[in-house]
Amino acid sequence: MSVERRGRVYRRCSCRDKAGKQLGRFCPRLATDGKHGTWYFAVDLPATTEKRRTMRRGGFSTKSAASRALADVTNRAASGVRIDDRETVADFLARWLQVKVGEAKPTTLRSYRAHVENVIVPAIGHMPLERLRAEHVEQLLTDAMHGRGPVTVRRIHATLRSALSYGVKTRRLPFNVASNVTPPNGARPEVHPWSAAELAVFLRHVETDRLGPLFEVIAACGLRRGEALGLRWADLDLANRTARIRQTVVDVGGRLEFSTPKTRSSEATVPLTERAVQALLQWRLGQDIDRQAWGDAYEDHDLVFARENGAPLRPEYVTRRFVALSRAAGLRPVRLHDLRHGAASLMLAAGVPMAIVSKMLRHSSIGITVDTYGHLSEDTARTASDAMAAALEQAFETTAAAAGDHTATTAGAESTSQAGRSPKSTGQGGGPRGDRTHNPRIKSPLLCQLS
């Protein structure tokens, strides 16, 4: 037996004496046969109660393997990390999800559960948490790519990384093994929303539909579906044509709930177009009629867009209605969310800077805007490039004309002054001043290349 830091490494076997009692470390063969038995370690851990805890683990084929395992345990304990090599990844994730119930939004929690239950646990849930390594995470992501897109796999990776970060924060893990794993490239797919002409056809088609004003506001303001459905009259300032995004409607297992906007930057004030204001005024007239018809049975949530009885509209119903109306209008199929993309494309086409578009859409960073709409700004960039080239060409023409006038003036002055000068005094005839004579008609090499 040898001592390793605060623990010990020893060898034992499963041989038994005549009475059936296991010999363990006292088997005589251990002293004569170096290959007999297997290696174990034992270490005293910090007590969580008044009783001392001793961890004993075995089955190692060599003393070195047992020593490395012991060193790993003692290092974790010394750094204040809680030791529990019986807890599996599945057990840890279940505990993490319980914590997120009180922190995450319902839709985010639902996404976490789907990733954990459908992907992560079936793949690595059986593993002891403390034996989880980066290579296991890499294999998980590789296997997850079958039948899934890179964006989905990146979200799965983000879920596991978030859970393991919680483990580090609570001193359950010494480090996050998922942090240094690079997920597959999740470049955002290019969006191809309706053109201005197509959008006009759609909005004209839905003018007589009950949800027409809703689609008008989404398209004009670039709102997300849940944001539009959570809009309240108290959030509107029609006189100044603004709307404050304060809440969103989400479907949690078939139950509609009010939640906060997607991100902190999403909770902001957005401007309303004149068309959107007119659509809202039209909608309010119809809603007043509904409120009178339902009387005391009307559910008054102060919602702008609601059902006839005032209850929140179901997001999936709004999407189905949008698809049906766009098909009836004879337009190419796009998603309801593409009305938001369309608002961005129209702003970019009008020459609005990318930074302003990002602010209008309330993205958390301009990088998201560039990744999503960078290709839509190509025409705008081309227009800017042409404008720059035109300005440069105009500058060349102006400087060339000025250079021509200067040449004519200089030539006249020289002919007048040379009439009374000798060749030496005028710098002609190969003298030193002749070497420095400058001809303004000769362009510099750089100017020749540009012109």
Coordinates of C-alpha atoms in Angstrom, one line a residue:
M1 CA 0.0 0.0 0.0
S2 CA 1.3 3.5 -0.8
V3 CA 0.1 6.9 0.3
E4 CA -0.9 9.5 -2.4
R5 CA -1.5 13.0 -1.0
R6 CA -4.6 12.7 1.2
G7 CA -5.4 9.1 0.0
R8 CA -3.9 5.8 -0.6
V9 CA -3.5 3.3 -3.4
Y10 CA -3.5 -0.4 -2.8
R11 CA -4.1 -3.7 -4.5
R12 CA -6.7 -6.3 -3.6
C13 CA -8.4 -9.3 -5.0
S14 CA -11.7 -11.2 -4.7
C15 CA -10.2 -14.5 -3.4
R16 CA -12.0 -16.0 -0.3
D17 CA -10.8 -18.2 2.5
K18 CA -12.3 -21.6 3.5
A19 CA -15.1 -19.8 5.4
G20 CA -16.1 -17.8 2.4
K21 CA -14.7 -14.5 3.6
Q22 CA -13.1 -12.3 1.0
L23 CA -9.4 -11.9 1.6
G24 CA -9.1 -8.5 -0.2
R25 CA -5.8 -6.8 0.6
F26 CA -4.6 -9.8 2.7
C27 CA -4.5 -12.4 0.0
P28 CA -1.0 -14.2 0.0
R29 CA -0.9 -14.2 -3.8
L30 CA -0.7 -10.4 -3.9
A31 CA 2.9 -10.6 -2.5
T32 CA 4.1 -13.2 -5.0
D33 CA 2.1 -12.5 -8.1
G34 CA 2.3 -9.0 -9.5
K35 CA -0.6 -9.5 -11.9
H36 CA -3.0 -10.9 -9.2
G37 CA -5.9 -8.6 -8.2
T38 CA -6.6 -5.0 -9.3
W39 CA -5.7 -1.6 -8.0
Y40 CA -7.9 0.6 -5.8
F41 CA -7.7 4.0 -4.2
A42 CA -9.3 5.4 -1.0
V43 CA -9.4 9.1 -0.1
D44 CA -11.1 11.1 2.7
L45 CA -13.3 13.8 1.3
P46 CA -14.4 17.1 2.9
A47 CA -17.3 16.2 5.2
T48 CA -20.7 17.6 4.2
T49 CA -22.0 16.6 7.7
E50 CA -20.2 15.8 10.9
K51 CA -19.5 12.3 9.6
R52 CA -16.3 11.8 7.6
R53 CA -16.7 10.6 4.0
T54 CA -14.3 8.2 2.4
M55 CA -14.4 7.4 -1.3
R56 CA -13.1 4.0 -2.4
R57 CA -12.9 3.1 -6.1
G58 CA -11.2 0.1 -7.7
G59 CA -10.9 -2.1 -10.8
F60 CA -7.8 -0.3 -12.1
S61 CA -5.4 -2.5 -14.0
T62 CA -2.3 -0.7 -13.0
K63 CA -1.1 1.3 -10.0
S64 CA -0.5 4.3 -12.2
A65 CA -4.1 4.4 -13.4
A66 CA -5.3 4.2 -9.8
S67 CA -2.9 7.0 -8.8
R68 CA -4.1 9.3 -11.6
A69 CA -7.7 8.7 -10.6
L70 CA -6.8 9.5 -7.0
A71 CA -5.0 12.7 -8.0
D72 CA -8.0 13.8 -10.0
V73 CA -10.3 13.4 -7.0
T74 CA -7.9 15.2 -4.6
N75 CA -7.4 18.1 -7.0
R76 CA -11.1 18.6 -7.4
A77 CA -11.6 18.5 -3.7
A78 CA -8.7 20.9 -3.1
S79 CA -10.3 23.4 -5.5
G80 CA -13.6 23.2 -3.7
V81 CA -15.4 21.2 -6.3
R82 CA -18.1 18.8 -5.0
I83 CA -17.2 15.1 -5.6
D84 CA -20.0 12.8 -6.6
D85 CA -18.8 10.3 -9.3
R86 CA -22.1 8.4 -9.0
E87 CA -24.1 11.3 -10.6
T88 CA -24.7 10.7 -14.3
V89 CA -25.1 13.4 -17.0
A90 CA -28.8 12.6 -17.1
D91 CA -29.2 13.2 -13.3
F92 CA -27.3 16.4 -13.5
L93 CA -29.3 17.7 -16.5
A94 CA -32.6 16.9 -14.7
R95 CA -31.4 18.9 -11.7
W96 CA -30.4 21.8 -14.0
L97 CA -33.8 21.8 -15.7
Q98 CA -35.5 22.2 -12.4
V99 CA -33.4 25.3 -11.7
K100 CA -34.2 26.7 -15.1
V101 CA -38.0 26.4 -14.4
G102 CA -37.8 29.5 -12.3
E103 CA -35.4 31.4 -14.6
A104 CA -36.0 30.6 -18.3
K105 CA -38.9 31.7 -20.4
P106 CA -41.4 29.0 -21.2
T107 CA -40.4 28.7 -24.8
T108 CA -36.7 28.6 -23.9
L109 CA -37.4 25.9 -21.2
R110 CA -39.4 23.9 -23.7
S111 CA -36.4 24.0 -26.1
Y112 CA -34.0 23.0 -23.4
R113 CA -36.2 20.0 -22.5
A114 CA -36.4 18.9 -26.1
H115 CA -32.6 19.0 -26.5
V116 CA -32.0 17.2 -23.2
E117 CA -34.6 14.5 -23.5
N118 CA -34.4 13.8 -27.3
V119 CA -30.7 14.3 -28.0
I120 CA -28.3 14.7 -25.1
V121 CA -29.5 12.1 -22.6
P122 CA -30.0 9.3 -25.2
A123 CA -26.4 9.8 -26.3
I124 CA -24.4 10.5 -23.1
G125 CA -26.9 10.5 -20.3
H126 CA -25.6 7.2 -18.9
M127 CA -22.1 8.6 -18.4
P128 CA -20.8 9.7 -15.0
L129 CA -20.8 13.5 -15.1
E130 CA -17.2 13.7 -13.9
R131 CA -16.0 11.5 -16.7
L132 CA -17.5 13.6 -19.4
R133 CA -14.8 14.9 -21.8
A134 CA -14.6 17.2 -24.8
E135 CA -14.4 14.2 -27.2
H136 CA -17.8 12.9 -25.9
V137 CA -19.3 16.3 -26.7
E138 CA -17.7 16.3 -30.2
Q139 CA -19.2 12.8 -30.9
L140 CA -22.6 14.0 -29.6
L141 CA -22.6 16.9 -32.1
T142 CA -21.4 14.7 -34.9
D143 CA -24.2 12.2 -34.4
A144 CA -26.7 15.0 -34.0
M145 CA -26.0 16.2 -37.5
H146 CA -27.8 13.2 -39.0
G147 CA -31.3 14.5 -39.9
R148 CA -30.7 18.0 -38.4
G149 CA -29.4 21.2 -39.7
P150 CA -26.3 23.0 -38.4
V151 CA -28.3 25.7 -36.7
T152 CA -30.2 23.1 -34.7
V153 CA -27.0 21.3 -33.7
R154 CA -25.5 24.6 -32.5
R155 CA -28.5 25.2 -30.3
I156 CA -28.1 21.7 -28.8
H157 CA -24.5 22.5 -28.1
A158 CA -25.6 25.8 -26.5
T159 CA -28.0 24.0 -24.2
L160 CA -25.3 21.6 -23.0
R161 CA -22.8 24.4 -22.6
S162 CA -25.2 26.4 -20.6
A163 CA -25.9 23.4 -18.3
L164 CA -22.2 22.7 -17.7
S165 CA -21.6 26.4 -17.1
Y166 CA -24.1 26.1 -14.2
G167 CA -22.1 23.1 -13.0
V168 CA -18.9 25.2 -12.9
K169 CA -20.7 28.1 -11.3
T170 CA -22.1 25.9 -8.5
R171 CA -18.7 24.2 -8.0
R172 CA -19.9 20.9 -9.2
L173 CA -17.4 20.9 -12.1
P174 CA -13.9 22.3 -12.3
F175 CA -14.4 23.4 -15.9
N176 CA -16.8 23.3 -18.9
V177 CA -15.8 20.6 -21.3
A178 CA -18.2 21.9 -23.9
S179 CA -16.7 25.4 -24.1
N180 CA -13.8 24.5 -26.3
V181 CA -15.8 22.3 -28.6
T182 CA -16.6 24.0 -31.9
P183 CA -20.1 23.2 -33.2
P184 CA -20.7 22.9 -36.9
N185 CA -20.9 26.0 -39.0
G186 CA -24.4 27.4 -38.4
A187 CA -24.4 30.3 -40.9
R188 CA -27.9 31.8 -41.1
P189 CA -29.7 30.8 -44.4
E190 CA -30.3 33.7 -46.7
V191 CA -33.8 35.1 -46.5
H192 CA -35.8 36.0 -49.6
P193 CA -38.8 38.0 -48.4
W194 CA -41.4 39.4 -50.7
S195 CA -40.5 42.4 -52.8
A196 CA -42.3 45.7 -52.3
A197 CA -44.6 44.9 -55.1
E198 CA -45.4 41.4 -53.7
L199 CA -46.0 42.9 -50.3
A200 CA -48.4 45.5 -51.7
V201 CA -50.4 42.7 -53.5
F202 CA -50.7 40.9 -50.2
L203 CA -51.7 43.9 -48.1
R204 CA -54.2 44.9 -50.7
H205 CA -55.7 41.4 -50.7
V206 CA -56.1 41.3 -46.9
E207 CA -57.7 44.7 -46.5
T208 CA -61.1 43.1 -46.0
D209 CA -59.9 40.3 -43.8
R210 CA -60.3 40.5 -40.0
L211 CA -56.6 40.0 -39.4
G212 CA -55.6 42.4 -42.2
P213 CA -54.5 45.2 -39.7
L214 CA -52.4 42.7 -37.8
F215 CA -50.4 41.7 -40.9
E216 CA -50.1 45.4 -41.8
V217 CA -48.6 46.2 -38.4
I218 CA -46.2 43.3 -38.5
A219 CA -45.0 44.2 -42.0
A220 CA -44.7 47.9 -41.2
C221 CA -42.9 47.6 -37.9
G222 CA -40.9 44.4 -38.4
L223 CA -42.5 42.8 -35.3
R224 CA -42.2 39.2 -34.3
R225 CA -45.4 37.2 -34.2
G226 CA -45.6 37.0 -30.4
E227 CA -44.7 40.7 -30.0
A228 CA -47.6 41.7 -32.2
L229 CA -50.0 39.4 -30.4
G230 CA -48.9 40.8 -27.0
L231 CA -49.3 44.4 -28.0
R232 CA -51.6 46.4 -25.7
W233 CA -53.4 49.7 -26.3
A234 CA -51.5 51.1 -23.4
D235 CA -48.3 50.5 -25.3
L236 CA -49.4 52.6 -28.2
D237 CA -49.0 56.4 -28.8
L238 CA -50.9 56.9 -32.0
A239 CA -50.5 60.6 -31.9
N240 CA -46.7 60.2 -32.1
R241 CA -46.9 57.0 -34.1
T242 CA -44.9 54.8 -31.7
A243 CA -45.4 51.4 -30.1
R244 CA -43.6 50.1 -27.0
I245 CA -42.8 46.4 -27.1
R246 CA -43.3 45.1 -23.5
Q247 CA -44.7 41.6 -23.7
T248 CA -45.2 38.7 -26.0
V249 CA -47.7 35.8 -26.3
V250 CA -46.3 32.3 -26.2
D251 CA -47.9 28.9 -26.5
V252 CA -46.7 26.6 -23.7
G253 CA -48.0 23.1 -24.2
G254 CA -51.3 24.4 -25.6
R255 CA -51.7 27.0 -22.9
L256 CA -51.2 30.7 -23.9
E257 CA -49.1 32.8 -21.6
F258 CA -47.8 36.3 -21.5
S259 CA -44.0 36.6 -21.4
T260 CA -41.3 39.2 -21.7
P261 CA -39.8 40.0 -25.1
K262 CA -37.1 37.7 -26.6
T263 CA -34.1 39.7 -25.4
R264 CA -33.5 42.8 -23.3
S265 CA -32.9 44.8 -26.5
S266 CA -36.2 43.6 -27.9
E267 CA -38.1 45.6 -25.2
A268 CA -38.0 49.0 -27.0
T269 CA -40.1 51.6 -28.8
V270 CA -40.6 51.2 -32.5
P271 CA -42.1 53.8 -34.9
L272 CA -45.4 53.2 -36.7
T273 CA -46.0 54.1 -40.3
E274 CA -49.0 56.2 -41.2
R275 CA -50.6 53.1 -42.9
A276 CA -50.1 51.1 -39.6
V277 CA -51.8 53.9 -37.6
Q278 CA -54.8 53.9 -40.0
A279 CA -54.9 50.1 -39.7
L280 CA -54.9 50.2 -35.9
L281 CA -57.7 52.8 -35.9
Q282 CA -59.8 50.6 -38.2
W283 CA -59.1 47.6 -35.9
R284 CA -60.1 49.5 -32.8
L285 CA -63.5 50.4 -34.2
G286 CA -64.2 46.7 -34.8
Q287 CA -62.9 45.8 -31.4
D288 CA -65.3 48.3 -29.7
I289 CA -68.2 46.6 -31.5
D290 CA -67.0 43.2 -30.2
R291 CA -66.6 44.5 -26.7
Q292 CA -70.2 45.7 -26.7
A293 CA -71.6 42.5 -28.2
W294 CA -69.9 40.3 -25.5
G295 CA -70.6 42.6 -22.6
D296 CA -69.4 41.2 -19.2
A297 CA -68.1 38.0 -20.9
Y298 CA -65.5 40.0 -22.8
E299 CA -61.9 39.2 -21.6
D300 CA -60.3 42.5 -21.3
H301 CA -56.5 42.1 -21.4
D302 CA -56.1 45.5 -23.1
L303 CA -54.8 43.5 -26.1
V304 CA -54.7 45.3 -29.5
F305 CA -55.1 42.1 -31.5
A306 CA -57.4 39.6 -29.8
R307 CA -60.2 37.2 -30.5
E308 CA -63.8 38.5 -30.7
N309 CA -64.2 37.8 -26.9
G310 CA -60.9 39.6 -26.1
A311 CA -58.9 36.4 -25.5
P312 CA -55.4 36.2 -26.9
L313 CA -55.1 35.0 -30.5
R314 CA -53.3 31.6 -30.9
P315 CA -50.0 32.1 -32.7
E316 CA -50.4 29.0 -34.8
Y317 CA -53.9 30.1 -36.0
V318 CA -52.4 33.5 -37.1
T319 CA -49.7 31.6 -39.1
R320 CA -52.2 29.3 -40.7
R321 CA -54.4 32.3 -41.7
F322 CA -51.3 34.0 -43.2
V323 CA -50.5 31.0 -45.3
A324 CA -54.0 30.7 -46.6
L325 CA -54.3 34.4 -47.4
S326 CA -50.9 34.5 -49.2
R327 CA -51.9 31.4 -51.3
A328 CA -55.2 33.0 -52.2
A329 CA -53.4 36.1 -53.3
G330 CA -51.4 34.0 -55.7
L331 CA -48.0 34.9 -54.1
R332 CA -45.0 32.7 -53.8
P333 CA -44.9 31.0 -50.3
V334 CA -43.0 32.7 -47.5
R335 CA -43.2 32.4 -43.8
L336 CA -45.1 34.9 -41.6
H337 CA -41.7 35.8 -40.0
D338 CA -40.6 36.9 -43.5
L339 CA -42.8 39.9 -43.1
R340 CA -40.2 41.0 -40.5
H341 CA -37.4 40.2 -42.9
G342 CA -39.3 42.2 -45.6
A343 CA -39.3 45.3 -43.4
A344 CA -35.5 45.0 -43.2
S345 CA -35.1 44.5 -46.9
L346 CA -37.2 47.5 -47.8
M347 CA -35.2 49.7 -45.4
L348 CA -31.9 48.5 -46.8
A349 CA -33.2 49.1 -50.4
A350 CA -34.1 52.6 -49.4
G351 CA -30.5 53.2 -48.3
V352 CA -31.0 53.0 -44.5
P353 CA -27.7 52.1 -42.8
M354 CA -27.3 48.6 -41.5
A355 CA -26.8 50.0 -37.9
I356 CA -30.2 51.7 -38.1
V357 CA -31.9 48.6 -39.5
S358 CA -30.4 46.6 -36.6
K359 CA -31.8 49.2 -34.1
M360 CA -35.2 49.2 -35.7
L361 CA -35.5 45.4 -35.5
R362 CA -34.2 45.5 -31.9
H363 CA -31.4 42.9 -32.5
S364 CA -29.1 42.3 -29.6
S365 CA -26.1 43.0 -31.8
I366 CA -25.5 44.3 -35.3
G367 CA -23.7 41.1 -36.1
I368 CA -27.0 39.3 -36.2
T369 CA -28.4 41.8 -38.6
V370 CA -25.3 41.5 -40.9
D371 CA -25.5 37.7 -40.8
T372 CA -29.2 37.7 -41.7
Y373 CA -29.5 40.6 -44.2
G374 CA -25.9 41.1 -45.5
H375 CA -26.8 39.7 -48.9
L376 CA -29.9 42.1 -49.1
S377 CA -27.6 45.1 -48.8
E378 CA -25.6 44.2 -52.0
D379 CA -27.7 46.5 -54.2
T380 CA -27.3 49.3 -51.7
A381 CA -23.6 48.7 -51.5
R382 CA -23.4 48.7 -55.3
T383 CA -25.3 52.0 -55.5
A384 CA -22.9 53.5 -53.0
S385 CA -19.9 52.2 -54.9
D386 CA -21.2 53.7 -58.2
A387 CA -21.8 57.1 -56.3
M388 CA -18.2 57.0 -55.1
A389 CA -16.9 56.2 -58.5
A390 CA -18.9 59.1 -60.0
A391 CA -17.6 61.5 -57.4
L392 CA -14.0 60.4 -58.1
E393 CA -14.5 60.8 -61.9
Q394 CA -15.9 64.3 -61.4
A395 CA -12.8 65.1 -59.3
F396 CA -10.5 63.9 -62.0
E397 CA -12.3 66.0 -64.6
T398 CA -12.1 69.1 -62.3
T399 CA -8.4 68.7 -61.6
A400 CA -7.7 68.0 -65.3
A401 CA -9.4 71.2 -66.3
A402 CA -7.6 73.1 -63.7
A403 CA -4.3 71.7 -64.8
G404 CA -5.1 72.7 -68.4
D405 CA -5.7 76.3 -67.5
H406 CA -2.5 76.4 -65.4
T407 CA -0.5 75.0 -68.4
A408 CA -1.9 77.6 -70.8
T409 CA -1.1 80.4 -68.4
T410 CA 2.4 79.2 -67.6
A411 CA 3.2 78.7 -71.3
G412 CA 2.2 82.3 -72.1
A413 CA 4.3 83.6 -69.3
E414 CA 7.3 81.6 -70.3
S415 CA 7.2 82.8 -74.0
T416 CA 7.1 86.4 -72.9
S417 CA 9.9 86.1 -70.4
Q418 CA 12.2 84.0 -72.6
A419 CA 12.3 86.7 -75.3
G420 CA 14.8 88.7 -73.3
R421 CA 16.8 85.8 -71.7
S422 CA 19.9 84.0 -72.7
P423 CA 19.8 80.2 -73.0
K424 CA 21.8 79.9 -69.8
S425 CA 19.5 82.2 -67.8
T426 CA 16.4 80.3 -68.9
G427 CA 17.7 77.0 -67.8
Q428 CA 17.9 75.7 -71.4
G429 CA 20.8 74.2 -73.1
G430 CA 21.4 71.3 -70.6
G431 CA 22.3 73.5 -67.6
P432 CA 21.5 72.6 -64.0
R433 CA 18.2 74.4 -64.1
G434 CA 17.2 72.6 -67.2
D435 CA 17.4 69.3 -65.3
R436 CA 14.8 70.5 -62.9
T437 CA 12.4 71.9 -65.4
H438 CA 8.8 70.6 -64.7
N439 CA 6.3 70.1 -67.5
P440 CA 2.8 70.4 -66.1
R441 CA 1.3 68.5 -69.0
I442 CA 3.0 65.3 -67.8
K443 CA 0.9 63.4 -65.3
S444 CA 2.4 61.5 -62.4
P445 CA 2.5 57.7 -62.7
L446 CA -0.2 57.3 -60.0
L447 CA -2.5 59.7 -61.7
C448 CA -1.9 58.0 -65.1
Q449 CA -3.0 54.7 -63.5
L450 CA -6.1 56.1 -62.0
S451 CA -7.2 57.9 -65.2

